[in-house]
Short mmCIF file of C-alpha atoms in Angstrom, two decimals:
data_model
loop_
_atom_site.label_atom_id
_atom_site.label_comp_id
_atom_site.label_asym_id
_atom_site.label_seq_id
_atom_site.Cartn_x
_atom_site.Cartn_y
_atom_site.Cartn_z
CA MET A 1 -42.13 13.77 21.19
CA SER A 2 -43.74 12.10 24.14
CA GLU A 3 -47.48 11.74 24.30
CA SER A 4 -47.70 14.71 26.68
CA ASP A 5 -45.68 17.87 27.09
CA PRO A 6 -42.69 16.83 29.24
CA THR A 7 -42.28 20.31 30.68
CA SER A 8 -45.62 19.93 32.44
CA ALA A 9 -44.60 16.72 34.21
CA PRO A 10 -43.17 17.24 37.73
CA THR A 11 -42.27 13.56 37.96
CA ASN A 12 -39.71 11.40 36.22
CA PRO A 13 -40.68 8.45 33.98
CA ASP A 14 -40.96 6.22 37.07
CA GLY A 15 -43.81 8.44 38.23
CA VAL A 16 -42.02 9.85 41.27
CA PRO A 17 -40.65 13.38 41.83
CA TRP A 18 -37.22 14.16 40.42
CA ARG A 19 -34.44 13.94 42.94
CA GLU A 20 -33.04 17.24 44.10
CA ARG A 21 -30.10 18.43 42.03
CA THR A 22 -26.87 18.20 43.99
CA VAL A 23 -24.26 18.56 41.25
CA PRO A 24 -24.05 21.82 39.26
CA TRP A 25 -23.03 21.76 35.61
CA PRO A 26 -19.20 22.04 35.46
CA LEU A 27 -17.87 25.59 35.20
CA ARG A 28 -15.57 24.45 32.40
CA SER A 29 -16.93 22.70 29.31
CA ALA A 30 -16.11 22.48 25.60
CA PRO A 31 -18.16 23.23 22.48
CA LEU A 32 -19.03 20.18 20.37
CA TYR A 33 -19.62 22.33 17.30
CA GLY A 34 -17.76 24.85 15.16
CA PRO A 35 -15.32 24.71 12.24
CA GLU A 36 -12.52 22.88 14.06
CA PHE A 37 -14.83 20.07 15.13
CA THR A 38 -16.37 19.83 11.64
CA ARG A 39 -13.03 19.86 9.82
CA ASP A 40 -11.24 17.16 11.86
CA PRO A 41 -13.28 15.55 14.64
CA LEU A 42 -10.55 13.00 15.43
CA ALA A 43 -8.02 15.73 16.23
CA TYR A 44 -10.73 17.54 18.18
CA TYR A 45 -11.43 14.46 20.32
CA GLU A 46 -7.72 14.14 21.04
CA THR A 47 -7.63 17.76 22.19
CA LEU A 48 -10.61 17.14 24.47
CA ARG A 49 -8.88 14.07 25.90
CA ARG A 50 -5.76 16.10 26.70
CA ASP A 51 -7.76 18.95 28.24
CA PHE A 52 -10.42 17.01 30.16
CA GLY A 53 -9.38 13.38 30.45
CA PRO A 54 -11.62 10.40 29.61
CA ILE A 55 -14.89 12.36 30.08
CA ALA A 56 -15.51 15.85 28.69
CA PRO A 57 -18.50 18.09 29.54
CA VAL A 58 -19.69 19.46 26.20
CA THR A 59 -22.37 21.77 24.83
CA LEU A 60 -23.83 21.48 21.34
CA ASP A 61 -25.00 25.06 20.93
CA GLU A 62 -23.84 28.55 21.84
CA GLU A 63 -26.55 28.91 24.48
CA GLY A 64 -25.36 25.77 26.27
CA THR A 65 -28.88 24.36 26.54
CA PHE A 66 -28.12 21.05 24.80
CA ARG A 67 -25.38 19.54 26.95
CA GLY A 68 -23.97 16.26 28.18
CA TYR A 69 -20.86 14.34 29.14
CA LEU A 70 -18.85 13.09 26.16
CA VAL A 71 -17.38 9.65 26.92
CA LEU A 72 -14.00 9.40 25.17
CA ASP A 73 -12.43 6.41 26.92
CA HIS A 74 -13.11 2.87 25.69
CA VAL A 75 -13.57 1.44 29.18
CA TYR A 76 -16.16 4.03 30.20
CA GLN A 77 -17.91 3.65 26.84
CA LEU A 78 -18.42 -0.04 27.58
CA GLU A 79 -19.59 0.82 31.09
CA VAL A 80 -22.39 2.98 29.68
CA LEU A 81 -23.31 0.71 26.75
CA ARG A 82 -23.39 -2.54 28.73
CA ASN A 83 -25.20 -0.87 31.63
CA HIS A 84 -24.62 -3.73 34.06
CA GLY A 85 -25.63 -1.54 36.99
CA GLN A 86 -28.95 -0.55 35.33
CA VAL A 87 -27.98 3.10 35.76
CA TRP A 88 -28.55 4.28 32.20
CA ALA A 89 -31.80 4.54 30.24
CA ARG A 90 -32.44 5.17 26.54
CA ASN A 91 -35.86 6.66 27.23
CA SER A 92 -35.45 10.38 26.41
CA ARG A 93 -38.12 11.29 28.96
CA TRP A 94 -35.29 10.84 31.47
CA TYR A 95 -33.54 13.90 29.99
CA ARG A 96 -34.14 16.30 32.85
CA ASP A 97 -33.08 19.45 30.99
CA LEU A 98 -35.83 18.71 28.46
CA ALA A 99 -38.40 17.70 31.07
CA GLU A 100 -37.87 20.89 33.09
CA GLY A 101 -37.73 23.21 30.06
CA THR A 102 -34.05 24.15 30.29
CA LEU A 103 -33.78 22.68 26.79
CA PRO A 104 -36.62 24.16 24.72
CA LEU A 105 -38.86 21.80 22.77
CA ASP A 106 -38.22 23.71 19.53
CA HIS A 107 -34.44 23.18 19.72
CA PRO A 108 -33.31 21.82 16.30
CA LEU A 109 -31.65 18.77 17.88
CA VAL A 110 -34.66 17.69 19.95
CA PRO A 111 -36.21 15.70 17.05
CA GLN A 112 -33.09 13.53 17.05
CA ILE A 113 -33.86 12.30 20.58
CA ALA A 114 -37.66 12.68 20.66
CA TYR A 115 -39.30 9.77 22.46
CA ARG A 116 -41.09 7.18 20.34
CA ARG A 117 -42.74 3.91 21.30
CA HIS A 118 -40.17 1.54 19.85
CA ARG A 119 -37.23 -0.55 20.94
CA LEU A 120 -34.62 2.24 20.80
CA TYR A 121 -36.28 3.98 23.74
CA ALA A 122 -36.97 0.88 25.83
CA ASP A 123 -34.76 -0.97 28.29
CA GLY A 124 -34.66 -4.29 30.10
CA ALA A 125 -37.57 -6.70 29.68
CA GLU A 126 -39.59 -4.16 27.68
CA HIS A 127 -36.75 -3.77 25.18
CA THR A 128 -36.45 -7.55 24.86
CA ARG A 129 -40.18 -7.85 24.13
CA MET A 130 -40.24 -5.00 21.62
CA ALA A 131 -37.13 -6.22 19.76
CA ALA A 132 -38.03 -9.91 19.55
CA ALA A 133 -40.29 -9.91 16.47
CA GLY A 134 -37.98 -7.70 14.41
CA ASN A 135 -34.85 -9.63 15.34
CA GLN A 136 -36.49 -12.96 14.52
CA ALA A 137 -37.63 -11.55 11.17
CA LEU A 138 -34.05 -10.56 10.34
CA GLY A 139 -33.05 -14.14 11.11
CA GLU A 140 -35.30 -15.35 8.28
CA LEU A 141 -33.18 -13.60 5.64
CA ASP A 142 -31.14 -15.68 3.20
CA LEU A 143 -28.09 -13.44 2.95
CA VAL A 144 -26.83 -15.21 -0.18
CA ARG A 145 -29.98 -14.18 -2.04
CA VAL A 146 -29.96 -10.76 -0.41
CA ARG A 147 -26.51 -10.19 -1.90
CA ASP A 148 -28.01 -10.89 -5.35
CA LEU A 149 -30.59 -8.18 -4.69
CA ILE A 150 -27.98 -5.65 -3.54
CA GLU A 151 -25.87 -6.34 -6.63
CA ALA A 152 -28.86 -5.87 -8.91
CA LEU A 153 -29.84 -2.55 -7.35
CA ALA A 154 -26.21 -1.37 -7.32
CA HIS A 155 -25.87 -2.11 -11.04
CA GLN A 156 -29.11 -0.25 -11.78
CA LEU A 157 -27.93 2.82 -9.88
CA ILE A 158 -24.63 2.82 -11.77
CA ASP A 159 -26.45 2.34 -15.08
CA ALA A 160 -28.57 5.38 -14.20
CA PHE A 161 -25.73 7.83 -13.67
CA LEU A 162 -23.41 6.64 -16.44
CA PRO A 163 -25.36 8.13 -19.38
CA GLY A 164 -26.12 11.36 -17.52
CA ALA A 165 -22.87 11.75 -15.65
CA GLN A 166 -21.46 15.26 -15.76
CA ASP A 167 -18.76 15.64 -18.38
CA LYS A 168 -15.60 17.00 -16.88
CA THR A 169 -14.13 18.35 -20.13
CA GLU A 170 -17.03 18.85 -22.55
CA ASP A 171 -18.22 22.44 -23.06
CA GLN A 172 -21.87 22.94 -23.97
CA PRO A 173 -22.70 25.69 -26.53
CA GLU A 174 -24.75 28.60 -25.21
CA ASP A 175 -28.32 29.13 -26.41
CA GLY A 176 -28.33 30.48 -29.97
CA ALA A 177 -24.71 29.59 -30.62
CA GLU A 178 -24.01 27.55 -33.73
CA SER A 179 -22.75 24.08 -33.04
CA GLU A 180 -20.05 22.63 -35.22
CA ALA A 181 -19.44 18.91 -35.61
CA PRO A 182 -20.93 16.76 -32.82
CA THR A 183 -18.61 16.59 -29.84
CA PRO A 184 -17.46 13.04 -29.14
CA PRO A 185 -18.25 11.67 -25.67
CA ALA A 186 -15.80 12.81 -23.03
CA GLU A 187 -13.22 10.23 -22.03
CA GLU A 188 -13.70 11.02 -18.35
CA LEU A 189 -16.95 11.30 -16.41
CA GLN A 190 -17.78 12.88 -13.06
CA VAL A 191 -20.53 11.96 -10.61
CA ASP A 192 -21.42 12.58 -6.97
CA ILE A 193 -21.23 9.13 -5.39
CA LEU A 194 -23.03 10.31 -2.26
CA ALA A 195 -26.18 11.63 -3.96
CA ASP A 196 -26.38 9.14 -6.84
CA TYR A 197 -25.26 5.91 -5.16
CA ALA A 198 -24.47 5.79 -1.43
CA LEU A 199 -27.65 7.58 -0.35
CA PRO A 200 -30.27 5.60 -2.30
CA LEU A 201 -28.74 2.10 -2.18
CA PRO A 202 -29.34 1.15 1.50
CA LEU A 203 -32.88 2.52 1.53
CA LEU A 204 -33.81 0.80 -1.73
CA VAL A 205 -32.50 -2.51 -0.39
CA MET A 206 -34.51 -2.24 2.82
CA MET A 207 -37.71 -1.17 1.05
CA ARG A 208 -37.31 -4.16 -1.28
CA LEU A 209 -36.78 -6.53 1.65
CA ALA A 210 -39.87 -5.06 3.32
CA GLY A 211 -41.90 -6.24 0.33
CA MET A 212 -43.01 -2.82 -0.89
CA ASN A 213 -44.57 -2.53 -4.30
CA GLU A 214 -43.33 0.17 -6.65
CA ASP A 215 -45.99 2.74 -5.76
CA SER A 216 -45.41 2.32 -2.02
CA ALA A 217 -41.64 2.52 -2.46
CA LEU A 218 -42.00 5.70 -4.52
CA ALA A 219 -44.19 7.36 -1.91
CA THR A 220 -41.95 6.24 0.97
CA GLY A 221 -38.73 7.34 -0.73
CA THR A 222 -40.19 10.74 -1.57
CA ALA A 223 -41.52 11.26 1.97
CA ILE A 224 -38.22 10.27 3.57
CA HIS A 225 -36.39 12.67 1.25
CA GLU A 226 -38.72 15.52 2.27
CA LEU A 227 -38.53 14.64 5.96
CA LEU A 228 -34.73 14.57 6.08
CA SER A 229 -34.43 17.71 3.96
CA GLY A 230 -36.30 19.69 6.63
CA GLY A 231 -38.34 22.73 5.74
CA PRO A 232 -42.10 23.30 5.66
CA GLU A 233 -42.91 19.89 4.16
CA ALA A 234 -41.16 17.87 6.90
CA ALA A 235 -44.18 17.67 9.24
CA ARG A 236 -46.48 16.61 6.42
CA ALA A 237 -43.93 14.01 5.27
CA ALA A 238 -43.68 12.57 8.80
CA ALA A 239 -47.47 12.14 8.95
CA GLU A 240 -47.48 10.57 5.49
CA LEU A 241 -44.77 8.10 6.50
CA GLU A 242 -46.80 6.98 9.49
CA GLU A 243 -49.77 6.32 7.19
CA LEU A 244 -47.57 4.45 4.72
CA MET A 245 -46.14 2.21 7.43
CA GLY A 246 -49.64 1.50 8.71
CA ALA A 247 -50.82 0.60 5.20
CA LEU A 248 -47.82 -1.68 4.68
CA VAL A 249 -48.53 -3.51 7.95
CA ALA A 250 -52.19 -3.95 7.01
CA GLU A 251 -51.30 -5.23 3.54
CA LYS A 252 -48.83 -7.80 4.84
CA ARG A 253 -51.25 -8.96 7.52
CA ASP A 254 -53.74 -9.86 4.80
CA ARG A 255 -51.29 -10.95 2.09
CA PRO A 256 -48.02 -12.11 3.64
CA GLY A 257 -45.02 -12.68 1.43
CA PRO A 258 -41.34 -13.63 1.75
CA ASP A 259 -40.44 -10.29 3.31
CA LEU A 260 -39.42 -8.75 6.63
CA VAL A 261 -42.77 -7.15 7.44
CA SER A 262 -44.67 -10.42 7.01
CA TRP A 263 -42.23 -12.20 9.30
CA ILE A 264 -42.44 -9.42 11.90
CA LEU A 265 -46.19 -9.93 11.99
CA HIS A 266 -45.75 -13.70 12.24
CA HIS A 267 -43.33 -13.51 15.18
CA ASN A 268 -45.36 -10.77 16.85
CA ARG A 269 -47.83 -13.43 17.96
CA ASP A 270 -45.45 -13.98 20.87
CA SER A 271 -44.34 -10.35 21.32
CA GLY A 272 -47.68 -8.58 21.47
CA LEU A 273 -46.72 -5.30 19.83
CA ASP A 274 -49.72 -3.03 19.28
CA GLU A 275 -50.45 -1.34 15.96
CA GLN A 276 -48.40 1.77 16.68
CA GLN A 277 -45.43 -0.27 17.89
CA LEU A 278 -45.64 -2.43 14.76
CA ARG A 279 -45.53 0.68 12.56
CA GLU A 280 -42.54 1.94 14.53
CA GLU A 281 -40.73 -1.40 14.18
CA VAL A 282 -41.27 -1.45 10.41
CA TRP A 283 -40.05 2.15 10.22
CA LEU A 284 -36.91 1.18 12.15
CA GLN A 285 -36.21 -1.80 9.91
CA ILE A 286 -36.40 0.35 6.79
CA VAL A 287 -34.71 3.55 7.89
CA VAL A 288 -32.58 3.20 11.02
CA GLY A 289 -29.41 1.91 9.32
CA ARG A 290 -29.68 4.14 6.24
CA GLY A 291 -27.47 6.96 7.47
CA ALA A 292 -24.73 4.72 8.87
CA SER A 293 -24.60 2.57 5.71
CA THR A 294 -24.44 5.63 3.47
CA THR A 295 -21.69 7.22 5.52
CA TRP A 296 -19.72 3.97 5.83
CA THR A 297 -19.82 3.56 2.04
CA CYS A 298 -18.64 7.14 1.42
CA ASN A 299 -15.94 7.10 4.08
CA THR A 300 -14.53 3.77 2.92
CA LEU A 301 -14.38 4.91 -0.70
CA LEU A 302 -12.78 8.18 0.39
CA GLU A 303 -10.15 6.29 2.41
CA LEU A 304 -9.42 4.00 -0.54
CA LEU A 305 -8.95 6.95 -2.89
CA SER A 306 -6.80 9.01 -0.52
CA ASN A 307 -4.71 6.32 1.23
CA ASP A 308 -2.18 5.00 -1.30
CA ASP A 309 -1.16 1.99 0.83
CA LEU A 310 -4.74 0.85 1.37
CA TYR A 311 -5.60 1.42 -2.31
CA SER A 312 -2.62 -0.64 -3.48
CA ASP A 313 -3.32 -3.46 -1.04
CA VAL A 314 -6.99 -3.76 -2.04
CA LEU A 315 -6.05 -3.60 -5.73
CA ALA A 316 -3.47 -6.37 -5.25
CA ASN A 317 -5.84 -8.46 -3.08
CA ARG A 318 -3.54 -8.12 -0.08
CA CYS A 319 -6.45 -6.49 1.76
CA SER A 320 -10.10 -7.45 1.42
CA MET A 321 -12.91 -4.93 1.15
CA ASP A 322 -14.08 -6.11 4.57
CA GLU A 323 -10.70 -5.19 6.05
CA ALA A 324 -10.76 -1.79 4.37
CA MET A 325 -14.21 -1.19 5.83
CA ASN A 326 -13.01 -2.25 9.27
CA HIS A 327 -10.07 0.16 9.00
CA VAL A 328 -12.54 3.01 8.45
CA MET A 329 -14.39 2.09 11.65
CA TRP A 330 -11.24 3.14 13.50
CA VAL A 331 -10.06 6.18 11.53
CA ASN A 332 -13.31 7.78 10.32
CA ALA A 333 -16.23 6.03 12.00
CA PRO A 334 -19.56 6.49 10.18
CA VAL A 335 -21.42 7.04 13.48
CA GLN A 336 -19.42 9.52 15.54
CA ASN A 337 -21.51 9.90 18.69
CA LEU A 338 -24.36 7.99 20.31
CA PHE A 339 -26.73 10.41 22.01
CA GLY A 340 -29.31 9.37 24.49
CA TYR A 341 -28.02 7.63 27.61
CA TRP A 342 -29.57 9.26 30.65
CA ALA A 343 -28.75 8.59 34.29
CA THR A 344 -31.77 7.21 36.16
CA GLN A 345 -30.04 7.84 39.50
CA PRO A 346 -27.09 9.87 40.81
CA THR A 347 -23.91 8.21 39.60
CA LYS A 348 -20.21 8.69 38.93
CA LEU A 349 -18.73 8.63 35.44
CA GLY A 350 -14.97 8.91 35.41
CA PRO A 351 -14.00 11.95 37.47
CA TYR A 352 -17.49 13.49 37.33
CA ARG A 353 -20.55 13.07 39.50
CA LEU A 354 -23.82 13.15 37.59
CA ASP A 355 -27.33 13.90 38.77
CA GLN A 356 -30.44 11.94 37.86
CA GLY A 357 -31.41 12.96 34.33
CA ASP A 358 -27.93 13.99 33.12
CA MET A 359 -26.94 12.78 29.65
CA ALA A 360 -23.92 10.74 28.56
CA ILE A 361 -22.81 10.88 24.91
CA VAL A 362 -20.75 7.87 23.78
CA SER A 363 -18.07 9.06 21.35
CA LEU A 364 -17.56 6.18 18.93
CA GLY A 365 -15.46 8.46 16.73
CA SER A 366 -12.76 8.59 19.38
CA SER A 367 -12.26 4.80 19.44
CA GLY A 368 -9.01 4.92 17.53
CA MET A 369 -7.23 7.30 19.92
CA THR A 370 -5.83 4.54 22.14
CA MET A 371 -4.40 2.66 19.17
CA ARG A 372 -2.85 5.74 17.66
CA ALA A 373 -1.36 6.79 21.00
CA ALA A 374 0.26 3.35 21.30
CA GLY A 375 1.59 3.50 17.74
CA LEU A 376 -0.41 0.44 16.69
CA ASP A 377 -1.71 -0.16 13.18
CA VAL A 378 -3.99 -3.17 13.47
CA SER A 379 -7.12 -1.36 12.38
CA ARG A 380 -7.78 -3.63 9.39
CA THR A 381 -8.20 -6.77 11.48
CA ASN A 382 -9.01 -5.46 14.98
CA ASN A 383 -12.76 -5.73 15.51
CA ALA A 384 -12.72 -4.31 19.04
CA HIS A 385 -14.28 -1.02 17.90
CA LEU A 386 -17.73 -0.17 19.21
CA ALA A 387 -19.24 0.95 15.91
CA TRP A 388 -22.02 -1.63 16.32
CA GLY A 389 -22.67 -0.57 19.89
CA ALA A 390 -22.72 -3.02 22.79
CA GLY A 391 -25.13 -4.39 25.35
CA GLU A 392 -28.83 -4.85 24.72
CA HIS A 393 -28.92 -1.90 22.29
CA GLY A 394 -26.16 -3.27 20.09
CA CYS A 395 -27.06 -3.38 16.38
CA PRO A 396 -29.02 -6.58 15.59
CA ALA A 397 -28.48 -6.25 11.82
CA ARG A 398 -24.71 -5.97 11.63
CA ASP A 399 -24.40 -8.83 9.10
CA LEU A 400 -26.97 -7.22 6.81
CA GLY A 401 -25.47 -3.76 7.22
CA ARG A 402 -21.97 -5.02 6.43
CA LEU A 403 -23.31 -6.92 3.41
CA ILE A 404 -25.02 -3.84 1.95
CA VAL A 405 -21.89 -1.69 2.27
CA ARG A 406 -19.42 -4.35 1.13
CA THR A 407 -21.49 -5.40 -1.89
CA GLY A 408 -22.12 -1.80 -2.88
CA LEU A 409 -18.41 -1.01 -2.73
CA GLU A 410 -17.37 -4.15 -4.59
CA VAL A 411 -19.81 -3.51 -7.44
CA LEU A 412 -18.65 0.11 -7.66
CA TRP A 413 -14.99 -0.98 -7.59
CA ASP A 414 -15.55 -3.51 -10.39
CA ARG A 415 -17.72 -1.28 -12.59
CA LEU A 416 -15.60 1.88 -12.35
CA PRO A 417 -11.90 0.97 -12.60
CA GLY A 418 -9.70 4.02 -12.44
CA ILE A 419 -12.05 5.89 -10.13
CA GLU A 420 -10.43 8.94 -8.48
CA LEU A 421 -11.47 11.88 -6.33
CA ALA A 422 -12.57 14.83 -8.44
CA VAL A 423 -11.24 17.29 -5.85
CA PRO A 424 -8.45 16.98 -3.27
CA LYS A 425 -9.58 15.41 0.00
CA GLU A 426 -8.78 18.66 1.81
CA LYS A 427 -11.30 20.51 -0.36
CA LEU A 428 -14.26 18.34 0.64
CA THR A 429 -16.85 19.94 2.90
CA TRP A 430 -18.52 18.02 5.71
CA ASP A 431 -21.81 18.06 7.54
CA LEU A 432 -21.47 18.92 11.23
CA PRO A 433 -20.58 15.53 12.76
CA TYR A 434 -22.87 15.52 15.79
CA MET A 435 -23.88 11.93 15.09
CA ALA A 436 -22.56 10.89 11.68
CA ARG A 437 -19.65 12.28 9.70
CA THR A 438 -20.70 12.58 6.07
CA PRO A 439 -19.27 14.75 3.29
CA THR A 440 -21.80 17.12 1.77
CA ALA A 441 -20.82 15.62 -1.61
CA LEU A 442 -18.30 13.04 -2.81
CA PRO A 443 -17.46 13.89 -6.45
CA VAL A 444 -15.37 11.31 -8.30
CA THR A 445 -14.07 10.94 -11.84
CA PHE A 446 -13.56 7.75 -13.83
CA PRO A 447 -12.86 6.72 -17.43
CA ARG A 448 -15.97 6.17 -19.51
CA PRO A 449 -16.65 2.41 -19.36
CA SER A 450 -16.49 0.70 -22.74
CA ALA A 451 -19.43 -1.61 -22.04
CA GLU A 452 -21.50 -3.14 -19.27
CA PRO A 453 -19.91 -6.23 -17.65
CA LYS A 454 -21.25 -9.42 -19.20
CA ASP A 455 -22.00 -10.94 -15.81
CA ALA A 456 -23.87 -7.91 -14.40
CA ALA A 457 -26.73 -9.15 -12.21
CA ARG A 458 -30.30 -8.08 -12.94
CA TRP A 459 -33.46 -8.58 -10.93
CA THR A 460 -35.95 -10.92 -12.61
CA ARG A 461 -39.22 -12.60 -11.75
CA ASP A 462 -37.55 -16.00 -11.27
CA THR A 463 -35.00 -14.91 -8.69
CA THR A 464 -35.14 -16.97 -5.49
CA PRO A 465 -36.93 -15.25 -2.55
CA PHE A 466 -34.88 -13.61 0.20
CA THR A 467 -36.54 -15.46 3.09
CA SER A 468 -38.06 -18.85 3.68
CA SER A 469 -41.66 -19.50 2.63
CA PRO A 470 -44.03 -16.68 3.58
CA PRO A 471 -45.90 -17.07 6.86
CA LEU A 472 -49.65 -17.60 6.97
CA PRO A 473 -51.93 -14.55 7.04
CA THR A 474 -52.67 -13.19 10.50
CA SER A 475 -56.14 -12.06 9.37
CA THR A 476 -58.94 -14.57 8.78
CA GLU A 477 -60.90 -12.20 6.56
CA THR A 478 -61.09 -13.33 2.92
CA ARG A 479 -59.27 -10.99 0.57
CA GLU A 480 -58.75 -10.82 -3.17
CA GLN A 481 -55.55 -12.65 -4.00
CA PRO A 482 -52.65 -10.74 -5.60
CA SER A 483 -51.63 -11.46 -9.18
CA GLU A 484 -48.06 -12.33 -8.22
CA ARG A 485 -47.24 -15.94 -7.46
CA PRO A 486 -47.07 -16.75 -3.71
CA GLY A 487 -43.53 -16.60 -2.39
CA ARG A 488 -42.44 -13.76 -4.68
CA LEU A 489 -41.93 -10.10 -3.93
CA PRO A 490 -43.87 -7.55 -6.03
CA LEU A 491 -41.91 -6.49 -9.09
CA TRP A 492 -40.36 -3.06 -9.59
CA ARG A 493 -40.38 -1.96 -13.20
CA SER A 494 -37.69 0.68 -12.80
CA LEU A 495 -36.31 2.43 -9.77
CA VAL A 496 -34.22 5.10 -11.45
CA ALA A 497 -37.09 6.68 -13.36
CA TRP A 498 -38.64 8.07 -10.20
CA TRP A 499 -36.10 7.90 -7.40
CA PRO A 500 -36.04 11.32 -5.66
CA ARG A 501 -32.72 13.08 -5.79
CA ARG A 502 -31.08 14.59 -2.72
#
C-alpha cells in the first residue's frame, strides 16, 4: 500500500483537501461478479450495454464497497486511456473511497490496486522518467535470438510433461493387486496445458532475459507461486521477492551481462531511479506481462480447438497464428478490465457526472461488441482493439509479448499434432474475470508422439546473446570475476527438475 495509512490523510495526493462530494453514487448499478458474469462475460457486457448505455456503474462485491464506472464504449475507452485533458490518474491514492475508509484496507481486491513506486502508478513527466530506463532496455533485445530462447524453453516444458502425462485409458492396479503382463503405453495422453505450459513459459522467458542464475530463478519462481496462491505464506513471499530483486540489481551493477537488468542500470544514468524504484522496475519487467501472456496462450488454443473454421484455416495455412491470436483479442480478450483510472477533478463520462476520486474501469473485454452488432467479421486482421492499452500507459513490450505467445503456440502446434480438448468447452470452469479471463484448467489430449522432432531447438553455451554487448559496470569497486565468459548469460542445468507446480 502507500507509505502511510491513506485513511488518515485528509488531503488528496496533491496535498490539498478533497473537494466536497456533489454527485451521489447512482441509485441503480450492476454487479460485476456472480455466475453469469463468470460463465460468459461477453454476453454480460452486452446486457450491461443494453441496460445502461456506454457507461455502467458497477460494484465488485455484495457490500458495494468496491465500485466504479465500467467503460463499455470504444470512444470513451480511448478518452480515458489517452487522457488528453489530464483528468485521469493511475495513482491509486486518488481512490477516494479507499482514502476515506469507505473501502476497507483488508478488502481482497485492494492488493490489486495498492500503490507502489513504479511507472504504473505515475503520470506525465514522472511516468516518462520512470519508464525510460526499462523501455530503453527492452529496445536492446535481439528478438530473433529471443525467439530461439522461447523455442528452447517451450521444447523443454513439452519434454517434461510427455513422459509423465496422465494416461487417459490406462488403469493402474491397486496396492497389493497382482499385475499381469506390462501394460503398453497408452496411445493417447492428457495434460493440463495451463499448469504445465502456459503458466511457466512467460515467466521462465523473462527470468532468463533478466540474467538470473538457476538458484535465483528457482527462488523467484517459488516465491511468485506462493505469492499468487495466497494464504499464510503470501506476505513472506512478497518480502522475499523484494530481497531477491534487490540482490539481482546489486549483482548486475557489479557484473553486468547481456540482459535486461544490466541495461536498465546502464540507461538509469539518465533516469535517476532510486534503489527501490529500480527493484520495482525489475519486478515489473519479469512479472507484469505473465498473466496476460498465459491467458492469451490458453484462450487462443481454446479458440483453435473449439472453432472449426479457425482450426481448418490455421491447419491449411489460410490463417497465420498471429491472425488467430488477434481474433482472440476481440472475442475472448486475455485482459478483460483495466482497473485504476481515478478522476483528479470533477468530470463527465458519458451520461454520468463523476466526483474527484471516482474510479473508471476500462472494459477491454467488451471491445468486440461494436463489430458483432454491425455483423462484421474482420477480427483476424483488425488491430483496432485496445488490448495493449493506449496513451502513455500503453504496453511498451507488445512485440516481446506477442513473440512469447506466438512462439509458444507454434511449438505446441508442431509438437502435438492431433491435440484436442479433453472435455467439452462448455464444461470448462473459469476464474472470476475481474481483470483476466483464465480457465481454472485447460486439459487436452493428443496422440503419443513417436519421437522428438529432429530440429528441436536446445539451449547451449554457444548460443548468441539476446542483447548487444553488456554495458560497463556501474560500480567501481573491484569484484571477483564470474566463471562464465563475458557476454553470456549464466547457464541453467535443468528447469523442469525444480519448477514449482501451480
